[in-house]
mmCIF file of C-alpha atoms and ligand atoms in Angstrom:
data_model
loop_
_atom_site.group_PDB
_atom_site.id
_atom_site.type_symbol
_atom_site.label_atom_id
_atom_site.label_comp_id
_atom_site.label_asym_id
_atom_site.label_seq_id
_atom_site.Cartn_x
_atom_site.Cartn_y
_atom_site.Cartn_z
ATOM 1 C CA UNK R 1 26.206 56.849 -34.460
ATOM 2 C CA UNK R 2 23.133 59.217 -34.281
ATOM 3 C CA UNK R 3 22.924 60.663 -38.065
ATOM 4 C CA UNK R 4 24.458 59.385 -41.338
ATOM 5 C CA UNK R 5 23.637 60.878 -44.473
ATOM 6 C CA UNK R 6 22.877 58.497 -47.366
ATOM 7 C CA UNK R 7 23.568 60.558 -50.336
ATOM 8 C CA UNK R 8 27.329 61.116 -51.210
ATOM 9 C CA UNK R 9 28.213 63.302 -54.389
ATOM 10 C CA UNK R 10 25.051 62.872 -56.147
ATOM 11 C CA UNK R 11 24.786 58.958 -55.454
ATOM 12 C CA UNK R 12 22.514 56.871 -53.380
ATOM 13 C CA UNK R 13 24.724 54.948 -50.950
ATOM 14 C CA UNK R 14 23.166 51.667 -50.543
ATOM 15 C CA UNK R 15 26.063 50.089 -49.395
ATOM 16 C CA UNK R 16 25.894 52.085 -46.115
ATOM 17 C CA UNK R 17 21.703 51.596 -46.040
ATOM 18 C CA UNK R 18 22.227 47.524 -46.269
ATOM 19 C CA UNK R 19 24.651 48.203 -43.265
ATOM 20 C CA UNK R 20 22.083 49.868 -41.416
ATOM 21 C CA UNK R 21 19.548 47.194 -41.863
ATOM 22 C CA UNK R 22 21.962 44.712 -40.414
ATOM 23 C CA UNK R 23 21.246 42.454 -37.736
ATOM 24 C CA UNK R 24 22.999 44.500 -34.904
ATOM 25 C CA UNK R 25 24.822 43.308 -31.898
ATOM 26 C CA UNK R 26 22.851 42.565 -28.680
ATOM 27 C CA UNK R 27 21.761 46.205 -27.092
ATOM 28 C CA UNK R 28 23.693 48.805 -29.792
ATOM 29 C CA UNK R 29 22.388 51.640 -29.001
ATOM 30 C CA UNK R 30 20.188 53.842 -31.418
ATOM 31 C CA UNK R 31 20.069 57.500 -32.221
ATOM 32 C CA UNK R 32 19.965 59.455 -28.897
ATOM 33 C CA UNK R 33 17.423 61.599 -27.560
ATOM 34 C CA UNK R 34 14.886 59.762 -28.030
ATOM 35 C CA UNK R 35 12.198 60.373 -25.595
ATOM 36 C CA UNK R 36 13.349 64.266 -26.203
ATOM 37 C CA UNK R 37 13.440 64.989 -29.186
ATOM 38 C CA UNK R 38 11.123 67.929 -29.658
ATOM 39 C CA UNK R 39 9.133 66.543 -32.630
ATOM 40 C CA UNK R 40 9.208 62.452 -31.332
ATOM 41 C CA UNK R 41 8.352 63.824 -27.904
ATOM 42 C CA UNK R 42 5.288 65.699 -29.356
ATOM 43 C CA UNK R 43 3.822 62.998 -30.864
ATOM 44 C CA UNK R 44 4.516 60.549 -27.463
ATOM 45 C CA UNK R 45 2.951 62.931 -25.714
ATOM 46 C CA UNK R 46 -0.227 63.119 -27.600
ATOM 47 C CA UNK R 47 -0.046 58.904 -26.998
ATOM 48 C CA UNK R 48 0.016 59.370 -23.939
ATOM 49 C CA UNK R 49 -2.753 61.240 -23.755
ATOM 50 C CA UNK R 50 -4.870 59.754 -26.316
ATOM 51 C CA UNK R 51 -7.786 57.374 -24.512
ATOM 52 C CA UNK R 52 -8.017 54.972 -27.150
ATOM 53 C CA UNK R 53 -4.494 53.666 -27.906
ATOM 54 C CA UNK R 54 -2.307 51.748 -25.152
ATOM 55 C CA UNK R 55 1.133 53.009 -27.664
ATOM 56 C CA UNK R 56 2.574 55.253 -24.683
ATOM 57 C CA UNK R 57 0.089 54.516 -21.364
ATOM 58 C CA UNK R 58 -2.966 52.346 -20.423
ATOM 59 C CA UNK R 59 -6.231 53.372 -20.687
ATOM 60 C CA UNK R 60 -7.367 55.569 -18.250
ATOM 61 C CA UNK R 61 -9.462 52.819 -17.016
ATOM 62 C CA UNK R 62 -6.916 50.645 -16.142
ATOM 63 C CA UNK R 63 -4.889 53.789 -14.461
ATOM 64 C CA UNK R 64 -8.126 54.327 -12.061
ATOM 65 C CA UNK R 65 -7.750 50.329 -11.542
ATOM 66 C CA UNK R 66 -3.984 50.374 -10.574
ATOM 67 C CA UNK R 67 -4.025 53.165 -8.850
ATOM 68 C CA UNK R 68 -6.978 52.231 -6.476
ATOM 69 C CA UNK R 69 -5.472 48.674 -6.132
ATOM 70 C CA UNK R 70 -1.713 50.010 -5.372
ATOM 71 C CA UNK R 71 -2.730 52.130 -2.788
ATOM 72 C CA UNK R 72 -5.311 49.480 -0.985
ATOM 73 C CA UNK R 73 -2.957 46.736 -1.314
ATOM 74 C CA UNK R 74 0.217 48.335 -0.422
ATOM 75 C CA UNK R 75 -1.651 50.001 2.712
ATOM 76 C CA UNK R 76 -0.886 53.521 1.086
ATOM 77 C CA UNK R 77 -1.077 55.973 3.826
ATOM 78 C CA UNK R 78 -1.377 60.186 3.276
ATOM 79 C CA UNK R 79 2.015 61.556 3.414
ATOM 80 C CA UNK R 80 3.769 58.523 2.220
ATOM 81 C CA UNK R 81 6.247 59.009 -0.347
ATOM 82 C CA UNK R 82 6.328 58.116 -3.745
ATOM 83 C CA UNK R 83 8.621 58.255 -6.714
ATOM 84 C CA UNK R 84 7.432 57.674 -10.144
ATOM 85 C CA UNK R 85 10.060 56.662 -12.404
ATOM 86 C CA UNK R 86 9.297 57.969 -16.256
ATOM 87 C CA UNK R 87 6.267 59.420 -15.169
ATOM 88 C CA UNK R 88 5.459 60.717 -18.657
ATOM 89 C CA UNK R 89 2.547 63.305 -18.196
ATOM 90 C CA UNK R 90 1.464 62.157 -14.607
ATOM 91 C CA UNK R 91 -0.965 60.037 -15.222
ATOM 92 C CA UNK R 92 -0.591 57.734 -12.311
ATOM 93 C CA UNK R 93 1.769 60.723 -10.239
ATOM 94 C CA UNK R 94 -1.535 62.950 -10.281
ATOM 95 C CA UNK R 95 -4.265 60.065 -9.215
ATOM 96 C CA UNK R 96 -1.483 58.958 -6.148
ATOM 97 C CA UNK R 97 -1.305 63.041 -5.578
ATOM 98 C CA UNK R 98 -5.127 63.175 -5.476
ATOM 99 C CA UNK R 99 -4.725 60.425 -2.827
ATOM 100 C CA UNK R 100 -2.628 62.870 -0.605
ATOM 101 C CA UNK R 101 0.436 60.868 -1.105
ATOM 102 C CA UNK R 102 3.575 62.812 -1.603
ATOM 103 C CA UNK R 103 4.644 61.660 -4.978
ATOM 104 C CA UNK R 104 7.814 63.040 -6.863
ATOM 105 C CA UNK R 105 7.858 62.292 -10.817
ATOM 106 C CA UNK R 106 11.077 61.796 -12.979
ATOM 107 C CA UNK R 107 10.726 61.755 -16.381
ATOM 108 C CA UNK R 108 13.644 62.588 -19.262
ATOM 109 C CA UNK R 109 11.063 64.440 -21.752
ATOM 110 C CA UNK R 110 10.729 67.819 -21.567
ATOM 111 C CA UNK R 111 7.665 67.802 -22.789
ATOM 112 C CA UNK R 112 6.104 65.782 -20.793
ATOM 113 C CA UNK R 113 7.234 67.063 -17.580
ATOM 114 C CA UNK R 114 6.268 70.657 -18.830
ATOM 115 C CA UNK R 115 2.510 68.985 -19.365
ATOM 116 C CA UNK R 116 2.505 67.305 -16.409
ATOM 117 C CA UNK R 117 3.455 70.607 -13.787
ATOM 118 C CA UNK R 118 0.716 72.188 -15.820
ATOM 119 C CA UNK R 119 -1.409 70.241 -15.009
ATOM 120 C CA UNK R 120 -1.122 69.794 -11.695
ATOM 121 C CA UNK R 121 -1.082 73.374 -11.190
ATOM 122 C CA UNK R 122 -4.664 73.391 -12.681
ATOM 123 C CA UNK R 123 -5.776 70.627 -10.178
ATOM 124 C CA UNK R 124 -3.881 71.913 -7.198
ATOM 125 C CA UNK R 125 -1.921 69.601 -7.311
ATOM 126 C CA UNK R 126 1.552 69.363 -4.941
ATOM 127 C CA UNK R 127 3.548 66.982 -7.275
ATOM 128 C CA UNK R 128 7.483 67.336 -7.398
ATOM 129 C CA UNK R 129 7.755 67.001 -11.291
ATOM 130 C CA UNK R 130 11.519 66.491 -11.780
ATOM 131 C CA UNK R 131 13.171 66.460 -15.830
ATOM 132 C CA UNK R 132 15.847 63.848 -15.199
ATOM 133 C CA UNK R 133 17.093 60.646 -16.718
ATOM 134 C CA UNK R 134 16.176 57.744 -14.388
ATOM 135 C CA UNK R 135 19.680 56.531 -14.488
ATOM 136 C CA UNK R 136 21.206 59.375 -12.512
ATOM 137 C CA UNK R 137 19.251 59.584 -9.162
ATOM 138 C CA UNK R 138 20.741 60.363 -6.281
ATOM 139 C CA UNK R 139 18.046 60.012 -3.864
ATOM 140 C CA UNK R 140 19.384 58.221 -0.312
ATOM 141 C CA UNK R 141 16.373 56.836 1.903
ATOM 142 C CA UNK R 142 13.598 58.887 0.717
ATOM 143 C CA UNK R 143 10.834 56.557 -0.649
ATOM 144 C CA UNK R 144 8.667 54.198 0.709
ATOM 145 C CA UNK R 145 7.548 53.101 -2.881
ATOM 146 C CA UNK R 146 9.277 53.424 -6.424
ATOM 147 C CA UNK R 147 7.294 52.500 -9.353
ATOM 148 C CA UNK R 148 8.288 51.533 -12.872
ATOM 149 C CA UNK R 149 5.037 51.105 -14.660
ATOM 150 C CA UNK R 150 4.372 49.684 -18.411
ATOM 151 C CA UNK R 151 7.275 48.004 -19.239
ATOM 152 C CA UNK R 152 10.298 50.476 -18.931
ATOM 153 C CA UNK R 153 11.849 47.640 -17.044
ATOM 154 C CA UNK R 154 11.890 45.623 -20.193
ATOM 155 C CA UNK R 155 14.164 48.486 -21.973
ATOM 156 C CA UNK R 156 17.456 47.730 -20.233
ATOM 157 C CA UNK R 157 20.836 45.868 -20.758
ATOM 158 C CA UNK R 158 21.218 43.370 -17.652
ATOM 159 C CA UNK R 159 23.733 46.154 -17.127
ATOM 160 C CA UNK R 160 21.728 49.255 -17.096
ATOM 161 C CA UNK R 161 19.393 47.330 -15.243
ATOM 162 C CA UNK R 162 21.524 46.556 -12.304
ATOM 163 C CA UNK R 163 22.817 50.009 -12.130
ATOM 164 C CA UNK R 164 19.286 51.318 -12.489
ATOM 165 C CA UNK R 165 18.076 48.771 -9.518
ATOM 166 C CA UNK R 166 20.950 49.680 -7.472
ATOM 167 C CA UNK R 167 20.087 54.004 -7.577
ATOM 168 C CA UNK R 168 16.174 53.079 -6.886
ATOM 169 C CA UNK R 169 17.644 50.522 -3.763
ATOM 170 C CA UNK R 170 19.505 53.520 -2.481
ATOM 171 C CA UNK R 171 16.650 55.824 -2.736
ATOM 172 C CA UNK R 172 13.878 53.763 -0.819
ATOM 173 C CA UNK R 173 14.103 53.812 2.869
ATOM 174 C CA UNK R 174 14.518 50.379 4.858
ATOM 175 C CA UNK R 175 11.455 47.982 3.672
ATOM 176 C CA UNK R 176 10.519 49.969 1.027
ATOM 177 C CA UNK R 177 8.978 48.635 -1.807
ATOM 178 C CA UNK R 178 9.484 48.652 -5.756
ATOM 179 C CA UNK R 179 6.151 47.549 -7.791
ATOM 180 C CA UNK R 180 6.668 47.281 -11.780
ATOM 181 C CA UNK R 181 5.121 45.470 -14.834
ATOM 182 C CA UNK R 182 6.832 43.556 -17.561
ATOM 183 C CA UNK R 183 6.957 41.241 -20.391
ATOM 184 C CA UNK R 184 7.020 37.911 -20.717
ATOM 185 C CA UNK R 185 7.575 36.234 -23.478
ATOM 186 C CA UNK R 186 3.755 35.360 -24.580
ATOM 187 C CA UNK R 187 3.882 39.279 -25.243
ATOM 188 C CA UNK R 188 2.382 40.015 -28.375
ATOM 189 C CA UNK R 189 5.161 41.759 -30.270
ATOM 190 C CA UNK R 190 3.891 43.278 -33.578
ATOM 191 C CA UNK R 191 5.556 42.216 -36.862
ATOM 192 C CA UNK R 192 8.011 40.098 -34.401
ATOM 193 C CA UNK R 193 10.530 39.367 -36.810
ATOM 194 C CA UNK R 194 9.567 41.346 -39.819
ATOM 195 C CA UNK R 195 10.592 43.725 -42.508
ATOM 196 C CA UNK R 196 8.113 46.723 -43.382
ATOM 197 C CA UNK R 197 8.769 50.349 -44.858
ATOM 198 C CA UNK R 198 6.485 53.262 -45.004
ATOM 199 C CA UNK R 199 6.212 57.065 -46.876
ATOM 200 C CA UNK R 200 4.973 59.988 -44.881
ATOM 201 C CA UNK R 201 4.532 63.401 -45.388
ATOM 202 C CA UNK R 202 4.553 64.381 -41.755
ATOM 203 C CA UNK R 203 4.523 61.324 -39.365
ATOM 204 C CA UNK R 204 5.597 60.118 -35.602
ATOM 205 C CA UNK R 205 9.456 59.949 -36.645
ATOM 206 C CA UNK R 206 9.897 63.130 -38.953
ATOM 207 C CA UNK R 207 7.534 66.396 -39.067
ATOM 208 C CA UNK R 208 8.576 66.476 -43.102
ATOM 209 C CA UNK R 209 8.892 63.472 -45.920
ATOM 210 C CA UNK R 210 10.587 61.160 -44.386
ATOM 211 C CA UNK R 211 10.673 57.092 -45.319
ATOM 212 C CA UNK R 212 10.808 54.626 -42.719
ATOM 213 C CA UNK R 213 12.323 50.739 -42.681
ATOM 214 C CA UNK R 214 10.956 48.645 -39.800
ATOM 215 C CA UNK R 215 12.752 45.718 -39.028
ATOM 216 C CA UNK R 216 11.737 43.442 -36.007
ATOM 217 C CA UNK R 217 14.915 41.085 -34.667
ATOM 218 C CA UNK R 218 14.729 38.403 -32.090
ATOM 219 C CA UNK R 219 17.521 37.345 -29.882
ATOM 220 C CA UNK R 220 15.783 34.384 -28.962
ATOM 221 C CA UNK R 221 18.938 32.545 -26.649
ATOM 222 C CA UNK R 222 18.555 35.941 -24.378
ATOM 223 C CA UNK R 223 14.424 36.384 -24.651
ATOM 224 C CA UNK R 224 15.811 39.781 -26.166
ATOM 225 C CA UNK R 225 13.446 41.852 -29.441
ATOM 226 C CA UNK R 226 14.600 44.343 -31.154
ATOM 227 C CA UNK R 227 12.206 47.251 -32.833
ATOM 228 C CA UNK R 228 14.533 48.920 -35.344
ATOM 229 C CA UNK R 229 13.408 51.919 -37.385
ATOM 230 C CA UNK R 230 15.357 53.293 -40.104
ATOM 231 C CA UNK R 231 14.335 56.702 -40.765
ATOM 232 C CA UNK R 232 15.767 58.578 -44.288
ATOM 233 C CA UNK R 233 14.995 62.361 -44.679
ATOM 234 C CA UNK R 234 14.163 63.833 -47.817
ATOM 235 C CA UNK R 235 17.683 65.114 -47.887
ATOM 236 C CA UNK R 236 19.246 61.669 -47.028
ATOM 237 C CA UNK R 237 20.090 61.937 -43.353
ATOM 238 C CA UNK R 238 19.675 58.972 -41.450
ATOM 239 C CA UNK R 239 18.724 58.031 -38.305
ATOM 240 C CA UNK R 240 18.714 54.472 -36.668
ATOM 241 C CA UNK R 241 16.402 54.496 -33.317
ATOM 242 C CA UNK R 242 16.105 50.799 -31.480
ATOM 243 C CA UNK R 243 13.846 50.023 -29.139
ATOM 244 C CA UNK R 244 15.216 47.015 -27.310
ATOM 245 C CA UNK R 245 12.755 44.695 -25.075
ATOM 246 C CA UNK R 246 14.297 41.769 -22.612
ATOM 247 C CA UNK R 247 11.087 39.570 -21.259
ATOM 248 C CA UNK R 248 10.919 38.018 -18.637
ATOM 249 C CA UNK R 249 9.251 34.878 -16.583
ATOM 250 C CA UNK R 250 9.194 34.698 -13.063
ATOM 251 C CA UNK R 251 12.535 33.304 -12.845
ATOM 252 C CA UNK R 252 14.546 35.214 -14.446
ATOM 253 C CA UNK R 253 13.125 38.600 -12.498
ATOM 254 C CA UNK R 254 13.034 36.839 -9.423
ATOM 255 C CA UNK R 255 17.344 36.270 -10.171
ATOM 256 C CA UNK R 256 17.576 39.788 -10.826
ATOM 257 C CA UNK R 257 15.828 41.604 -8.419
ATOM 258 C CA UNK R 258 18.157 39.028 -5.562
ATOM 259 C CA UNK R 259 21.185 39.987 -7.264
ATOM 260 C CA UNK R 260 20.309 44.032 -6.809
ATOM 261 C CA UNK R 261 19.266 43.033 -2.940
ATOM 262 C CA UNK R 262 15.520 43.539 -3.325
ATOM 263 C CA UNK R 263 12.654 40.588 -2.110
ATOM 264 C CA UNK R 264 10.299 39.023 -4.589
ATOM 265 C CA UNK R 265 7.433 39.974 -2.389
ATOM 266 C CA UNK R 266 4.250 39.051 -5.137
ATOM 267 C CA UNK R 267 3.696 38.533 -8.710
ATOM 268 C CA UNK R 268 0.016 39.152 -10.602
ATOM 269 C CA UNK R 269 -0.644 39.350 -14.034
ATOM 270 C CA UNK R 270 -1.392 43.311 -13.540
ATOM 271 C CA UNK R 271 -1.012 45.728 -11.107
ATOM 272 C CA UNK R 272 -4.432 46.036 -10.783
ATOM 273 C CA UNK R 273 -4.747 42.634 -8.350
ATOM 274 C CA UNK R 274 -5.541 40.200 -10.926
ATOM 275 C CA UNK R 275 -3.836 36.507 -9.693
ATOM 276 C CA UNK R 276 -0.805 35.749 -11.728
ATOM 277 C CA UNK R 277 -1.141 32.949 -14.603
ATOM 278 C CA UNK R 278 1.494 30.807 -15.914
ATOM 279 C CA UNK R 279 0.638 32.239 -19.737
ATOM 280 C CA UNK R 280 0.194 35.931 -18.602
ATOM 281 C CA UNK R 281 1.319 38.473 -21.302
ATOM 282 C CA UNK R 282 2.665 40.762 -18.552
ATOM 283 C CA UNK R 283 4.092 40.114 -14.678
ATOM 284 C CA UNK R 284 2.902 42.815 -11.997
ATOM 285 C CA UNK R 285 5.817 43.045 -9.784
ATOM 286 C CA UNK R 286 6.048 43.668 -6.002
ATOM 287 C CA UNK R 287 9.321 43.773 -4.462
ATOM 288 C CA UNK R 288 10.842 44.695 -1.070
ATOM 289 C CA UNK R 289 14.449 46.130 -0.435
ATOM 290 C CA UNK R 290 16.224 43.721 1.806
HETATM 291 C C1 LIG B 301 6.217 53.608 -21.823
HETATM 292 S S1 LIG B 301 6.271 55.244 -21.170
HETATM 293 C C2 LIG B 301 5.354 55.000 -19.671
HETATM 294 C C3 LIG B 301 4.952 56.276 -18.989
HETATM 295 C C4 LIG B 301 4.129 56.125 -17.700
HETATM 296 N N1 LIG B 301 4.775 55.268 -16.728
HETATM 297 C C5 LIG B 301 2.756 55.616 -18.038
HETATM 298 O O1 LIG B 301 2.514 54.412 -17.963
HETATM 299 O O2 LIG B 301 1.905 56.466 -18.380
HETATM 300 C C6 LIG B 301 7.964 55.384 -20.607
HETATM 301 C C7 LIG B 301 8.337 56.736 -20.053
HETATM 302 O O3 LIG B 301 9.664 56.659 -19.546
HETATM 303 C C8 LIG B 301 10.358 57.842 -19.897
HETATM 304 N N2 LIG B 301 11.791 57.508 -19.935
HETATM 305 C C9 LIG B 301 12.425 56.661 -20.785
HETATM 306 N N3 LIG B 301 13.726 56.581 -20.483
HETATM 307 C C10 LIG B 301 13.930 57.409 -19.425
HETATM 308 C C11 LIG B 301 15.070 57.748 -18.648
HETATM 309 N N4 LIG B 301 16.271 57.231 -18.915
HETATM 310 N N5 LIG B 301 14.906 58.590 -17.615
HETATM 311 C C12 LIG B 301 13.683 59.124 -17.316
HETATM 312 N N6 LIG B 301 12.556 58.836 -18.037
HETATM 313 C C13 LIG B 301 12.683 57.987 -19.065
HETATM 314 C C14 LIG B 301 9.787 58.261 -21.240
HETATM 315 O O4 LIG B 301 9.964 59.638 -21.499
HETATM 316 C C15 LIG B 301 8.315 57.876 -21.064
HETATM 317 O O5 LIG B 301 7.565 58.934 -20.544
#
């Protein structure tokens, strides 16, 4: 269900909005695109590239951090390969670039991947920007490294996961690795399990009046939150997006990543090298294919 409209005949239907703001069933899927939409992809992009908000990337500080770290730790040599997975502008694909690795970027916003080849074709730079949704790759032995960096791991079914882990398995040659970040569940989730609504005139959701109903729902037996936004148009078409988060704890990755064939090689409470702590708000994740 991507649009519903809530005004039938002249009349509000309310019965179909108190449906919407239902509790739904663990991982329904929202309105699709998401990350594409021309006017939500817009305003990601300019997160992304904002330096003083952490809504779409880290600060560039703590991109300059990773990046340095990743490629000292990991032994990054020129000419090594490296696939970003939702690279979003290139933040981290152009520093690795810079670094003379050879880096290939996926990402499945337009937008972004338009910036991002601009970019690098101001710097220079030789990056393989590629518009693609993660969950197709076909790549066989390619990679030394994958990375999955700020908590895109923490957006997936145990399902889409597994298929996800299994296409990023196939496309890292023998020993290669797969460093990513999540969640755990002393992750500060805003308005956890709350109700708010908002007016705008021109906002992230909507470029025209739009309202939008914010619920927060926790799934608390399967460390699961849901962000649920309810977005009404002036003309009473309605879209539901969800943005689902699964934390984790060292445990339950470390299960996952065995059952998909991959090593628990390290865990930090970064990817910058910082030593992992029991109440860490986020796990940095190396991990081998074995
Ligand atoms: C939280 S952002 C992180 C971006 C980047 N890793 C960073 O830290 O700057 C997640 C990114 O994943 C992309 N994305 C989400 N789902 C995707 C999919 N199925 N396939 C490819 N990219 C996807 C989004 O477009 C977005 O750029």
């Amino acid at each position: 269900m991507d649009r519903v409209s809530l005004i039938d005949r002249g009349t509000l239907r309310l019965d179909a909005l108190i449906e919407l703001s239902q509790k739904p069933s663990l991982f329904e899927p929202g309105a699709q695109p998401f990350w594409d939409d021309p006017h939500i992809s817009e305003q990601m992009l300019a997160a992304h590239l904002s330096p003083d908000t952490e809504a779409a990337s880290r600060k560039s500080e703590a991109i300059d951090r990773t990046v340095s770290w990743l490629v000292e730790h990991l032994e990054l040599t020129p000419g090594d390969t490296v696939l970003d997975l939702g690279c979003g502008p290139g933040l981290y694909s152009a520093r690795l670039s810079e670094r003379q690795l050879d880096v290939t970027g996926i990402d499945y916003s337009r937008r972004s991947i338009a910036y991002a080849k601009g970019r690098a074709e101001e710097q220079g730079l030789s990056v393989k920007y590629v518009y693609r949704d993660f969950l197709t790759l076909d790549y066989d032995s390619e990679f030394d490294l994958a990375l999955q960096i700020y908590g895109e791991v923490n957006a997936f079914s145990p399902d889409n996961l597994d298929h996800l882990l299994s296409r990023i398995h196939r496309a890292l040659k023998p020993a290669g690795r797969f460093v990513f970040d999540v969640t755990t569940q002393r992750h500060d989730r805003d308005g956890k399990s709350t109700s708010s609504w908002y007016a705008a005139a021109n906002g992230f959701w909507r470029p025209g009046h739009h309202v939008v109903l914010q619920h927060g729902f926790s799934y608390p037996e399967h460390a699961v939150h849901l962000d649920q936004f309810i977005v009404i148009e002036q003309s009473g078409e309605t879209s539901v997006y969800r943005n689902w988060f699964v934390d984790y704890s060292l445990e339950s990755i470390r299960a996952v990543l065995e059952r998909n064939s991959f090593r628990l090689e390290s865990t930090w409470s970064d990817l910058a090298g910082t030593p992992h702590q029991p109440d860490s708000e986020w796990i940095g994740v190396i991990a081998q294919k074995s």
